[in-house]
Short mmCIF file of N, CA and C and ligand atoms in Angstrom, two decimals:
data_model
loop_
_atom_site.label_atom_id
_atom_site.label_comp_id
_atom_site.label_asym_id
_atom_site.label_seq_id
_atom_site.Cartn_x
_atom_site.Cartn_y
_atom_site.Cartn_z
N UNK A 1256 0.37 -1.64 0.38
CA UNK A 1256 -0.12 -0.26 0.21
C UNK A 1256 0.95 1.66 -0.31
N UNK A 1257 0.33 2.24 -0.70
CA UNK A 1257 1.01 3.79 -0.57
C UNK A 1257 0.88 4.55 0.19
N UNK A 1258 1.93 5.35 0.81
CA UNK A 1258 2.19 5.17 2.32
C UNK A 1258 3.07 7.20 1.77
N UNK A 1259 2.40 7.66 2.81
CA UNK A 1259 2.52 9.64 2.17
C UNK A 1259 3.17 9.45 3.75
N UNK A 1260 4.94 10.27 3.43
CA UNK A 1260 5.79 10.83 4.52
C UNK A 1260 6.19 12.21 4.45
N UNK A 1261 5.50 12.58 5.21
CA UNK A 1261 6.26 14.05 6.15
C UNK A 1261 7.59 14.39 6.18
N UNK A 1262 8.08 15.32 5.38
CA UNK A 1262 9.96 15.39 6.96
C UNK A 1262 10.06 16.37 6.22
N UNK A 1263 11.02 17.18 6.99
CA UNK A 1263 11.59 18.24 7.10
C UNK A 1263 12.37 17.85 5.58
N UNK A 1264 12.80 18.95 4.42
CA UNK A 1264 12.84 19.01 3.01
C UNK A 1264 14.59 18.78 3.30
N UNK A 1265 15.19 18.30 2.42
CA UNK A 1265 16.92 18.37 1.94
C UNK A 1265 17.88 19.29 0.94
N UNK A 1266 18.86 19.18 0.70
CA UNK A 1266 19.69 19.62 0.28
C UNK A 1266 18.70 18.52 -1.04
N UNK A 1267 18.96 17.23 -1.00
CA UNK A 1267 19.23 16.22 -2.28
C UNK A 1267 17.48 16.24 -2.84
N UNK A 1268 16.51 16.86 -2.17
CA UNK A 1268 14.90 17.14 -2.82
C UNK A 1268 14.68 18.10 -3.49
N UNK A 1269 15.51 18.88 -4.08
CA UNK A 1269 15.77 20.87 -4.65
C UNK A 1269 15.20 20.94 -6.34
N UNK A 1270 15.69 19.63 -6.87
CA UNK A 1270 15.49 19.03 -8.12
C UNK A 1270 13.48 19.04 -8.28
N UNK A 1271 13.52 18.20 -7.05
CA UNK A 1271 12.30 17.30 -7.17
C UNK A 1271 11.11 19.18 -7.02
N UNK A 1272 11.49 19.54 -6.47
CA UNK A 1272 10.91 20.21 -5.58
C UNK A 1272 10.39 21.60 -7.32
N UNK A 1273 11.57 22.07 -7.39
CA UNK A 1273 12.07 22.64 -8.35
C UNK A 1273 10.18 22.83 -9.16
N UNK A 1274 10.50 21.42 -10.05
CA UNK A 1274 9.56 20.32 -11.13
C UNK A 1274 8.28 20.98 -9.77
N UNK A 1275 7.17 20.82 -8.61
CA UNK A 1275 6.25 20.89 -8.58
C UNK A 1275 6.41 22.11 -8.46
N UNK A 1276 7.46 23.29 -8.66
CA UNK A 1276 6.76 24.80 -7.96
C UNK A 1276 6.84 24.96 -9.47
N UNK A 1277 7.71 24.49 -10.64
CA UNK A 1277 7.42 25.33 -12.27
C UNK A 1277 5.96 24.42 -12.92
N UNK A 1278 5.52 23.65 -12.02
CA UNK A 1278 4.63 23.19 -12.90
C UNK A 1278 2.88 23.45 -11.82
N UNK A 1279 3.35 24.09 -10.84
CA UNK A 1279 2.38 25.33 -9.92
C UNK A 1279 2.06 26.02 -10.44
N UNK A 1280 2.99 27.11 -10.89
CA UNK A 1280 2.99 28.31 -10.31
C UNK A 1280 2.78 28.86 -11.31
N UNK A 1281 1.98 30.18 -11.83
CA UNK A 1281 2.19 30.98 -13.10
C UNK A 1281 3.20 31.80 -13.14
N UNK A 1282 3.17 31.80 -12.01
CA UNK A 1282 5.40 32.51 -11.37
C UNK A 1282 6.27 32.15 -10.54
N UNK A 1283 6.54 30.41 -10.76
CA UNK A 1283 7.33 30.13 -9.56
C UNK A 1283 8.54 30.65 -9.13
N UNK A 1284 8.83 30.05 -8.26
CA UNK A 1284 10.18 30.56 -7.72
C UNK A 1284 10.83 30.05 -8.24
N UNK A 1285 12.02 31.03 -8.46
CA UNK A 1285 13.29 30.95 -8.81
C UNK A 1285 14.51 29.47 -8.85
N UNK A 1286 15.51 29.54 -9.53
CA UNK A 1286 15.65 27.48 -9.11
C UNK A 1286 16.71 27.73 -7.41
N UNK A 1287 17.23 29.03 -8.00
CA UNK A 1287 18.15 29.45 -6.71
C UNK A 1287 17.24 29.02 -4.83
N UNK A 1288 16.01 30.16 -4.92
CA UNK A 1288 15.23 30.32 -3.98
C UNK A 1288 15.29 29.25 -3.43
N UNK A 1289 14.70 27.99 -3.03
CA UNK A 1289 14.61 27.18 -2.16
C UNK A 1289 15.60 27.19 -1.77
N UNK A 1290 17.35 26.86 -2.60
CA UNK A 1290 18.04 26.82 -1.63
C UNK A 1290 18.69 27.79 -0.94
N UNK A 1291 18.52 28.77 -1.09
CA UNK A 1291 18.58 29.96 -0.28
C UNK A 1291 17.22 29.75 0.79
N UNK A 1292 16.15 28.96 1.04
CA UNK A 1292 15.28 29.00 2.61
C UNK A 1292 16.22 27.88 2.81
N UNK A 1293 16.80 26.71 2.24
CA UNK A 1293 16.67 26.19 2.62
C UNK A 1293 18.37 26.03 3.89
N UNK A 1294 19.15 27.60 3.08
CA UNK A 1294 21.04 27.06 4.04
C UNK A 1294 20.96 28.88 4.78
N UNK A 1295 19.72 30.18 4.22
CA UNK A 1295 20.30 30.81 4.82
C UNK A 1295 19.22 31.50 5.50
N UNK A 1296 18.02 31.21 5.22
CA UNK A 1296 16.61 31.55 6.24
C UNK A 1296 16.59 30.94 7.33
N UNK A 1297 17.23 30.74 8.56
CA UNK A 1297 16.70 30.88 9.83
C UNK A 1297 15.32 31.02 10.18
N UNK A 1298 14.67 31.61 9.56
CA UNK A 1298 13.63 31.63 9.99
C UNK A 1298 12.19 30.55 9.25
N UNK A 1299 12.91 30.07 8.28
CA UNK A 1299 11.76 29.22 6.82
C UNK A 1299 12.04 27.40 7.86
N UNK A 1300 10.56 27.07 8.01
CA UNK A 1300 10.34 26.35 8.78
C UNK A 1300 9.95 25.23 6.67
N UNK A 1301 10.95 24.23 6.10
CA UNK A 1301 10.74 23.55 4.35
C UNK A 1301 10.03 22.45 5.03
N UNK A 1302 9.56 21.68 4.33
CA UNK A 1302 9.58 20.35 4.70
C UNK A 1302 8.87 19.59 3.00
N UNK A 1303 8.46 18.79 2.95
CA UNK A 1303 8.11 18.05 2.00
C UNK A 1303 7.46 17.13 1.97
N UNK A 1304 6.85 16.17 1.23
CA UNK A 1304 5.75 14.94 0.62
C UNK A 1304 5.81 14.05 0.50
N UNK A 1305 6.47 12.77 0.81
CA UNK A 1305 7.56 11.85 -0.25
C UNK A 1305 6.41 11.18 -0.57
N UNK A 1306 5.42 10.39 -1.67
CA UNK A 1306 4.89 9.58 -1.89
C UNK A 1306 5.68 7.68 -2.31
N UNK A 1307 5.21 6.68 -1.11
CA UNK A 1307 6.00 5.69 -0.80
C UNK A 1307 5.11 4.48 -1.58
N UNK A 1308 5.27 4.52 -2.64
CA UNK A 1308 4.93 3.29 -3.78
C UNK A 1308 6.34 1.65 -3.71
N UNK A 1309 5.55 0.67 -2.92
CA UNK A 1309 6.06 -0.51 -3.01
C UNK A 1309 6.47 -1.16 -4.46
N UNK A 1310 7.41 -1.30 -4.63
CA UNK A 1310 7.71 -1.03 -5.39
C UNK A 1310 8.34 0.03 -6.61
N UNK A 1311 8.61 0.72 -5.86
CA UNK A 1311 8.83 2.08 -6.39
C UNK A 1311 9.91 3.04 -6.11
N UNK A 1312 10.75 3.46 -6.46
CA UNK A 1312 11.29 4.38 -5.78
C UNK A 1312 10.80 5.86 -5.12
N UNK A 1313 10.08 5.98 -4.32
CA UNK A 1313 9.79 7.02 -3.35
C UNK A 1313 9.89 8.47 -4.21
N UNK A 1314 9.12 9.02 -3.98
CA UNK A 1314 9.07 10.79 -5.10
C UNK A 1314 8.39 11.48 -4.35
N UNK A 1315 9.02 12.88 -4.19
CA UNK A 1315 9.37 14.30 -3.62
C UNK A 1315 7.31 14.48 -4.23
N UNK A 1316 6.20 14.56 -3.63
CA UNK A 1316 5.41 14.64 -4.95
C UNK A 1316 4.04 16.60 -3.40
N UNK A 1317 5.31 17.05 -3.13
CA UNK A 1317 4.14 18.53 -2.19
C UNK A 1317 5.94 19.27 -1.66
N UNK A 1318 5.21 20.20 -1.51
CA UNK A 1318 6.69 20.69 -0.75
C UNK A 1318 5.96 22.32 0.11
N UNK A 1319 6.62 22.43 0.96
CA UNK A 1319 5.37 24.01 1.71
C UNK A 1319 6.36 24.42 2.56
N UNK A 1320 6.97 26.43 2.18
CA UNK A 1320 7.84 26.95 2.89
C UNK A 1320 7.26 27.35 3.39
N UNK A 1321 6.93 27.60 5.09
CA UNK A 1321 6.62 28.90 6.60
C UNK A 1321 7.59 29.59 6.85
N UNK A 1322 8.19 30.64 6.72
CA UNK A 1322 8.81 31.62 8.12
C UNK A 1322 8.06 31.67 8.97
N UNK A 1323 8.79 31.57 9.97
CA UNK A 1323 8.11 31.20 11.18
C UNK A 1323 8.28 32.88 12.14
N UNK A 1324 7.89 33.99 12.11
CA UNK A 1324 7.99 35.33 12.43
C UNK A 1324 7.64 36.17 14.10
N UNK A 1325 7.98 35.59 14.28
CA UNK A 1325 7.62 35.89 16.15
C UNK A 1325 6.19 34.81 16.29
N UNK A 1326 5.34 35.40 16.05
CA UNK A 1326 4.37 34.63 17.04
C UNK A 1326 3.71 33.71 15.43
N UNK A 1327 4.37 33.71 14.19
CA UNK A 1327 3.32 34.09 13.46
C UNK A 1327 4.13 33.54 12.03
N UNK A 1328 2.79 32.42 12.57
CA UNK A 1328 3.10 31.89 10.52
C UNK A 1328 3.21 32.48 9.31
N UNK A 1329 3.96 32.32 8.35
CA UNK A 1329 3.58 33.07 7.03
C UNK A 1329 3.38 31.57 6.22
N UNK A 1330 2.91 31.25 5.58
CA UNK A 1330 2.84 30.28 4.68
C UNK A 1330 3.37 31.15 3.15
N UNK A 1331 4.54 31.35 3.12
CA UNK A 1331 5.41 31.02 1.83
C UNK A 1331 4.51 31.01 0.40
N UNK A 1332 4.97 30.05 0.56
CA UNK A 1332 4.55 28.67 -0.74
C UNK A 1332 4.01 27.12 -0.25
N UNK A 1333 2.76 26.78 -0.94
CA UNK A 1333 2.39 25.25 -0.30
C UNK A 1333 2.60 24.36 -1.89
N UNK A 1334 3.19 23.48 -2.91
CA UNK A 1334 2.23 23.28 -3.71
C UNK A 1334 2.61 20.98 -4.12
N UNK A 1335 0.99 20.85 -4.81
CA UNK A 1335 1.51 19.27 -4.91
C UNK A 1335 1.34 19.31 -6.75
N UNK A 1336 2.48 18.64 -7.23
CA UNK A 1336 2.41 17.19 -8.04
C UNK A 1336 1.10 17.59 -8.64
N UNK A 1337 0.80 17.95 -9.95
CA UNK A 1337 -0.78 18.13 -10.45
C UNK A 1337 -0.91 16.90 -10.82
N UNK A 1338 -0.07 16.01 -10.33
CA UNK A 1338 -1.18 14.09 -10.94
C UNK A 1338 -1.27 13.40 -8.90
N UNK A 1339 -1.50 14.06 -8.53
CA UNK A 1339 -1.38 13.96 -7.16
C UNK A 1339 -2.21 15.02 -6.15
N UNK A 1340 -2.75 15.49 -6.53
CA UNK A 1340 -3.62 16.62 -6.06
C UNK A 1340 -5.30 15.84 -6.13
N UNK A 1341 -5.65 16.07 -5.07
CA UNK A 1341 -7.17 15.17 -4.27
C UNK A 1341 -6.87 14.50 -3.61
N UNK A 1342 -5.32 13.96 -3.14
CA UNK A 1342 -5.22 12.76 -2.68
C UNK A 1342 -5.14 13.54 -0.89
N UNK A 1343 -4.82 14.49 0.01
CA UNK A 1343 -5.48 15.16 0.44
C UNK A 1343 -4.05 15.77 1.56
N UNK A 1344 -3.06 15.22 0.32
CA UNK A 1344 -1.36 15.41 0.31
C UNK A 1344 -1.10 16.63 0.70
N UNK A 1345 -1.70 17.97 -0.07
CA UNK A 1345 -1.87 18.61 1.13
C UNK A 1345 -2.15 19.41 1.63
N UNK A 1346 -3.41 19.06 2.36
CA UNK A 1346 -4.09 19.12 3.94
C UNK A 1346 -3.41 18.62 4.71
N UNK A 1347 -2.55 17.60 4.41
CA UNK A 1347 -1.97 16.28 5.24
C UNK A 1347 -0.62 17.18 5.07
N UNK A 1348 0.28 18.00 4.50
CA UNK A 1348 1.00 18.76 4.64
C UNK A 1348 1.26 19.98 5.79
N UNK A 1349 0.12 21.34 4.95
CA UNK A 1349 -0.54 21.13 6.10
C UNK A 1349 -0.62 21.88 7.09
N UNK A 1350 -0.85 21.08 7.31
CA UNK A 1350 -1.62 20.99 8.70
C UNK A 1350 0.06 19.84 9.49
N UNK A 1351 0.53 19.23 9.00
CA UNK A 1351 2.74 18.85 9.21
C UNK A 1351 3.39 19.67 9.66
N UNK A 1352 2.58 20.93 8.54
CA UNK A 1352 4.06 22.02 8.96
C UNK A 1352 3.43 22.75 9.84
N UNK A 1353 2.37 22.95 10.02
CA UNK A 1353 1.58 24.31 10.93
C UNK A 1353 1.84 24.12 12.08
N UNK A 1354 1.74 22.43 12.61
CA UNK A 1354 2.23 21.67 14.18
C UNK A 1354 3.37 22.40 14.67
N UNK A 1355 4.53 21.80 13.36
CA UNK A 1355 6.12 22.54 14.10
C UNK A 1355 6.27 24.09 13.96
N UNK A 1356 5.80 24.92 13.91
CA UNK A 1356 5.36 25.75 12.96
C UNK A 1356 5.21 26.25 14.88
N UNK A 1357 3.96 25.82 15.10
CA UNK A 1357 3.01 25.71 16.83
C UNK A 1357 4.23 25.17 17.80
N UNK A 1358 5.16 24.48 17.10
CA UNK A 1358 5.40 23.94 17.80
C UNK A 1358 6.93 24.73 18.65
N UNK A 1359 7.20 25.78 17.32
CA UNK A 1359 7.91 26.60 17.19
C UNK A 1359 8.36 27.72 17.67
N UNK A 1360 7.21 28.46 18.05
CA UNK A 1360 6.47 29.52 19.00
C UNK A 1360 5.15 29.80 18.26
N UNK A 1361 4.58 29.84 16.79
CA UNK A 1361 3.57 30.20 16.13
C UNK A 1361 2.83 30.13 17.00
N UNK A 1362 1.71 31.24 17.33
CA UNK A 1362 0.22 31.05 17.81
C UNK A 1362 -0.62 31.72 16.30
N UNK A 1363 -0.38 32.15 15.19
CA UNK A 1363 -1.35 32.22 14.34
C UNK A 1363 -0.56 32.45 13.02
N UNK A 1364 -1.86 32.13 11.67
CA UNK A 1364 -0.13 31.46 11.24
C UNK A 1364 -1.35 32.96 9.76
N UNK A 1365 -0.91 33.10 8.78
CA UNK A 1365 -0.99 33.93 7.67
C UNK A 1365 -0.65 33.99 5.94
N UNK A 1366 -1.98 33.99 5.74
CA UNK A 1366 -0.80 33.07 3.50
C UNK A 1366 -1.64 34.99 2.91
N UNK A 1367 -1.33 34.38 1.62
CA UNK A 1367 -1.90 35.74 0.78
C UNK A 1367 -2.21 34.37 0.21
N UNK A 1368 -3.16 35.00 -1.49
CA UNK A 1368 -3.73 34.03 -2.19
C UNK A 1368 -4.17 34.47 -3.09
N UNK A 1369 -4.68 33.92 -4.28
CA UNK A 1369 -4.45 34.63 -5.48
C UNK A 1369 -6.78 34.50 -5.49
N UNK A 1370 -6.91 35.66 -6.15
CA UNK A 1370 -8.28 35.45 -5.45
C UNK A 1370 -9.25 34.76 -6.53
N UNK A 1371 -8.49 34.29 -7.67
CA UNK A 1371 -9.02 33.29 -8.70
C UNK A 1371 -8.56 31.54 -7.82
N UNK A 1372 -7.87 31.57 -7.10
CA UNK A 1372 -7.35 30.24 -6.39
C UNK A 1372 -8.14 29.19 -5.21
N UNK A 1373 -9.70 29.18 -6.57
CA UNK A 1373 -10.54 29.03 -5.39
C UNK A 1373 -10.66 26.51 -4.43
N UNK A 1374 -9.38 26.37 -5.74
CA UNK A 1374 -8.69 25.54 -5.02
C UNK A 1374 -7.78 25.62 -2.92
N UNK A 1375 -7.86 26.48 -3.91
CA UNK A 1375 -6.25 26.56 -2.00
C UNK A 1375 -7.35 27.69 -1.13
N UNK A 1376 -7.89 28.21 -1.58
CA UNK A 1376 -8.71 29.06 -0.55
C UNK A 1376 -9.70 28.19 0.76
N UNK A 1377 -10.58 27.19 -0.84
CA UNK A 1377 -11.43 26.15 0.37
C UNK A 1377 -10.39 25.46 1.24
N UNK A 1378 -8.84 25.27 0.66
CA UNK A 1378 -8.13 24.30 1.49
C UNK A 1378 -7.85 25.75 2.78
N UNK A 1379 -7.70 26.07 2.14
CA UNK A 1379 -7.34 27.07 4.16
C UNK A 1379 -8.91 27.98 4.48
N UNK A 1380 -9.93 27.44 3.52
CA UNK A 1380 -10.53 26.97 5.07
C UNK A 1380 -10.88 26.42 5.68
N UNK A 1381 -10.64 24.93 5.07
CA UNK A 1381 -10.86 24.12 5.90
C UNK A 1381 -10.06 23.74 6.98
N UNK A 1382 -8.85 24.46 6.78
CA UNK A 1382 -8.80 24.66 8.43
C UNK A 1382 -8.95 25.77 9.49
N UNK A 1383 -9.62 26.54 9.15
CA UNK A 1383 -10.51 27.81 10.21
C UNK A 1383 -9.38 29.86 9.42
N UNK A 1384 -9.23 29.06 8.95
CA UNK A 1384 -8.07 30.58 8.01
C UNK A 1384 -9.73 31.17 7.42
N UNK A 1385 -9.68 32.72 8.02
CA UNK A 1385 -10.42 33.81 7.29
C UNK A 1385 -9.69 34.82 6.34
N UNK A 1386 -10.81 35.26 5.55
CA UNK A 1386 -10.15 37.10 4.48
C UNK A 1386 -10.24 37.94 5.88
N UNK A 1387 -8.99 38.18 5.57
CA UNK A 1387 -8.83 39.94 6.69
C UNK A 1387 -8.48 40.95 5.68
N UNK A 1388 -8.56 40.45 4.22
CA UNK A 1388 -8.06 41.49 3.11
C UNK A 1388 -8.18 41.41 2.16
N UNK A 1389 -7.60 42.90 1.50
CA UNK A 1389 -7.84 41.89 -0.59
C UNK A 1389 -5.56 43.20 -0.59
N UNK A 1390 -4.53 42.33 -1.01
CA UNK A 1390 -3.73 42.84 -1.31
C UNK A 1390 -3.70 43.38 -3.05
N UNK A 1391 -3.96 44.47 -2.96
CA UNK A 1391 -4.29 45.65 -5.04
C UNK A 1391 -2.82 44.35 -5.74
N UNK A 1392 -2.61 43.98 -6.83
CA UNK A 1392 -2.31 44.10 -7.63
C UNK A 1392 -1.30 43.59 -7.34
N UNK A 1393 -1.58 42.22 -5.81
CA UNK A 1393 -0.15 41.07 -5.05
C UNK A 1393 0.86 41.03 -6.54
N UNK A 1394 0.50 39.72 -7.24
CA UNK A 1394 1.20 39.26 -7.91
C UNK A 1394 1.33 40.05 -9.64
N UNK A 1395 2.62 40.39 -9.44
CA UNK A 1395 3.16 40.99 -10.37
C UNK A 1395 2.66 40.98 -11.91
N UNK A 1396 3.40 40.00 -12.71
CA UNK A 1396 3.43 39.01 -14.08
C UNK A 1396 1.24 39.78 -14.64
N UNK A 1397 0.64 39.78 -13.53
CA UNK A 1397 -0.59 39.57 -13.95
C UNK A 1397 -1.19 40.21 -13.23
N UNK A 1398 -0.55 41.11 -12.21
CA UNK A 1398 -1.40 42.46 -11.50
C UNK A 1398 -2.42 41.77 -11.12
N UNK A 1399 -2.92 40.53 -10.51
CA UNK A 1399 -4.06 39.74 -10.22
C UNK A 1399 -4.35 40.71 -8.53
N UNK A 1400 -5.22 40.24 -7.81
CA UNK A 1400 -5.44 40.83 -6.06
C UNK A 1400 -4.80 39.97 -6.08
N UNK A 1401 -4.47 39.62 -4.16
CA UNK A 1401 -4.55 38.44 -3.51
C UNK A 1401 -5.24 39.18 -2.30
N UNK A 1402 -5.60 37.97 -1.71
CA UNK A 1402 -7.00 37.84 -0.31
C UNK A 1402 -5.70 37.55 0.41
N UNK A 1403 -6.07 38.50 1.29
CA UNK A 1403 -4.68 37.59 2.65
C UNK A 1403 -5.68 37.60 3.52
N UNK A 1404 -5.29 35.56 4.06
CA UNK A 1404 -6.35 35.29 4.89
C UNK A 1404 -5.38 34.90 6.41
N UNK A 1405 -6.32 34.49 7.66
CA UNK A 1405 -5.78 34.44 8.38
C UNK A 1405 -6.34 33.38 9.24
N UNK A 1406 -5.48 32.34 10.48
CA UNK A 1406 -5.90 31.68 10.83
C UNK A 1406 -5.38 31.85 12.72
N UNK A 1407 -6.28 32.20 13.16
CA UNK A 1407 -5.79 32.44 14.86
C UNK A 1407 -6.99 32.26 15.66
N UNK A 1408 -6.61 31.74 17.10
CA UNK A 1408 -5.01 31.15 16.77
C UNK A 1408 -4.81 29.69 16.14
N UNK A 1409 -3.91 28.83 16.26
CA UNK A 1409 -3.13 27.66 15.77
C UNK A 1409 -3.58 26.68 16.70
N UNK A 1410 -4.73 25.84 16.27
CA UNK A 1410 -5.64 24.64 17.63
C UNK A 1410 -4.88 23.66 16.94
N UNK A 1411 -3.37 23.24 18.01
CA UNK A 1411 -3.36 22.03 18.24
C UNK A 1411 -4.06 20.63 17.46
N UNK A 1412 -5.86 20.18 18.10
CA UNK A 1412 -5.72 19.11 18.12
C UNK A 1412 -7.25 18.78 16.20
N UNK A 1413 -7.16 19.96 16.06
CA UNK A 1413 -7.64 20.53 14.81
C UNK A 1413 -6.97 20.14 13.90
N UNK A 1414 -5.33 20.34 14.38
CA UNK A 1414 -4.27 19.75 12.70
C UNK A 1414 -4.27 18.66 12.91
N UNK A 1415 -4.75 17.33 14.05
CA UNK A 1415 -4.10 16.48 14.59
C UNK A 1415 -5.68 15.92 13.75
N UNK A 1416 -6.64 16.52 13.34
CA UNK A 1416 -7.68 15.53 12.98
C UNK A 1416 -7.63 15.85 11.68
N UNK A 1417 -6.70 16.69 10.45
CA UNK A 1417 -6.80 17.86 9.44
C UNK A 1417 -5.59 16.00 8.86
N UNK A 1418 -4.46 15.89 9.99
CA UNK A 1418 -3.05 15.26 8.96
C UNK A 1418 -3.87 14.25 9.47
N UNK A 1419 -4.96 13.23 9.91
CA UNK A 1419 -5.69 11.66 10.24
C UNK A 1419 -6.39 11.64 8.54
N UNK A 1420 -6.49 13.22 8.00
CA UNK A 1420 -7.66 12.24 7.06
C UNK A 1420 -7.22 11.83 5.51
N UNK A 1421 -7.25 10.81 4.84
CA UNK A 1421 -7.16 10.35 4.11
C UNK A 1421 -5.69 9.37 3.77
C1 LIG B 2100 -4.08 23.79 -3.51
C2 LIG B 2100 -3.82 22.35 -3.04
C3 LIG B 2100 -2.18 22.47 -3.01
C4 LIG B 2100 -3.99 21.24 -2.60
O1 LIG B 2100 -3.40 20.44 -2.66
P1 LIG B 2100 -4.22 18.88 -2.84
O2 LIG B 2100 -3.32 17.67 -2.68
O3 LIG B 2100 -4.54 18.70 -3.54
O4 LIG B 2100 -5.05 18.82 -2.08
P2 LIG B 2100 -6.23 17.93 -0.71
O5 LIG B 2100 -6.49 16.44 -2.18
O6 LIG B 2100 -5.62 17.70 0.55
O7 LIG B 2100 -7.13 18.95 -0.44
C5 LIG B 2100 -8.20 19.19 1.28
C6 LIG B 2100 -9.39 20.36 0.15
O8 LIG B 2100 -8.98 21.09 -0.18
C7 LIG B 2100 -9.78 21.55 -1.16
N1 LIG B 2100 -9.70 21.13 -2.20
C8 LIG B 2100 -8.73 20.62 -2.93
N2 LIG B 2100 -8.20 21.04 -4.18
C9 LIG B 2100 -9.48 21.56 -4.22
C10 LIG B 2100 -9.55 21.65 -5.80
N3 LIG B 2100 -9.57 21.61 -6.95
N4 LIG B 2100 -11.16 22.42 -5.39
C11 LIG B 2100 -11.95 22.72 -4.56
N5 LIG B 2100 -11.93 22.88 -3.01
C12 LIG B 2100 -10.73 22.17 -3.31
C13 LIG B 2100 -11.21 20.62 -0.62
O9 LIG B 2100 -11.50 21.22 0.49
C14 LIG B 2100 -10.93 19.87 -0.18
O10 LIG B 2100 -10.81 18.93 1.06
P3 LIG B 2100 -12.70 18.06 1.06
O11 LIG B 2100 -12.54 17.16 -0.77
O12 LIG B 2100 -12.79 17.46 1.92
O13 LIG B 2100 -13.47 19.94 0.65
C15 LIG B 2100 -2.79 21.91 -4.81
O14 LIG B 2100 -4.32 22.28 -5.70
C16 LIG B 2100 -1.85 23.55 -5.62
O15 LIG B 2100 -0.65 22.49 -5.20
N6 LIG B 2100 -2.33 23.88 -6.59
C17 LIG B 2100 -1.17 24.66 -6.90
C18 LIG B 2100 -0.57 25.31 -5.83
C19 LIG B 2100 -1.28 26.46 -5.45
O16 LIG B 2100 -2.00 27.68 -5.68
N7 LIG B 2100 -1.08 26.96 -3.78
C20 LIG B 2100 -1.76 27.93 -3.07
C21 LIG B 2100 -0.30 28.70 -3.73
S1 LIG B 2100 -1.69 30.48 -1.85
#
């Protein structure tokens, strides 16, 4: 049976993480961005989800970066490889990473999401995130607005339930 392994990102994951990024966003992070997060940014919590199927090599199928600034967890990026979406991988990785952020002292979380990105907004609402503002023209290439969403407080019991689904 296939198994999902959630773990911290390593330098060995960078090629696959960049592939996920390129296939997930109209404006992907540049190739060296994840390297920078892993090696230079003390505030960054970088995790991946690895799909492990018997008889096959494990494959990194999702990534997340959260910046922890004092008591705030800022979700900088989250993406799942397109062919692996809809299997609760994004939800479980987000729940696991937020649990780590909470352990590191974060009591609340925030993020920006494209106004047109219904799938991600629905995921975040499931966690209890609420829209608290709009950042006009936040995405420079398309001039699209971002919704600013926050989760206050981060509740460990709720994360545990979300982590178990799927
Ligand atoms: C958003 C994203 C991370 C979701 O990952 P995923 O693994 O496919 O999502 P999950 O299977 O964990 O879904 C969990 C919940 O999210 C919501 N959701 C996810 N995909 C959805 C979709 N296509 N349509 C509607 N709701 C969706 C649902 O509420 C779902 O739970 P439910 O089925 O019980 O209602 C993924 O679609 C993705 O990588 N998108 C491109 C990158 C991106 O937009 N990242 C977010 C940037 S802010």
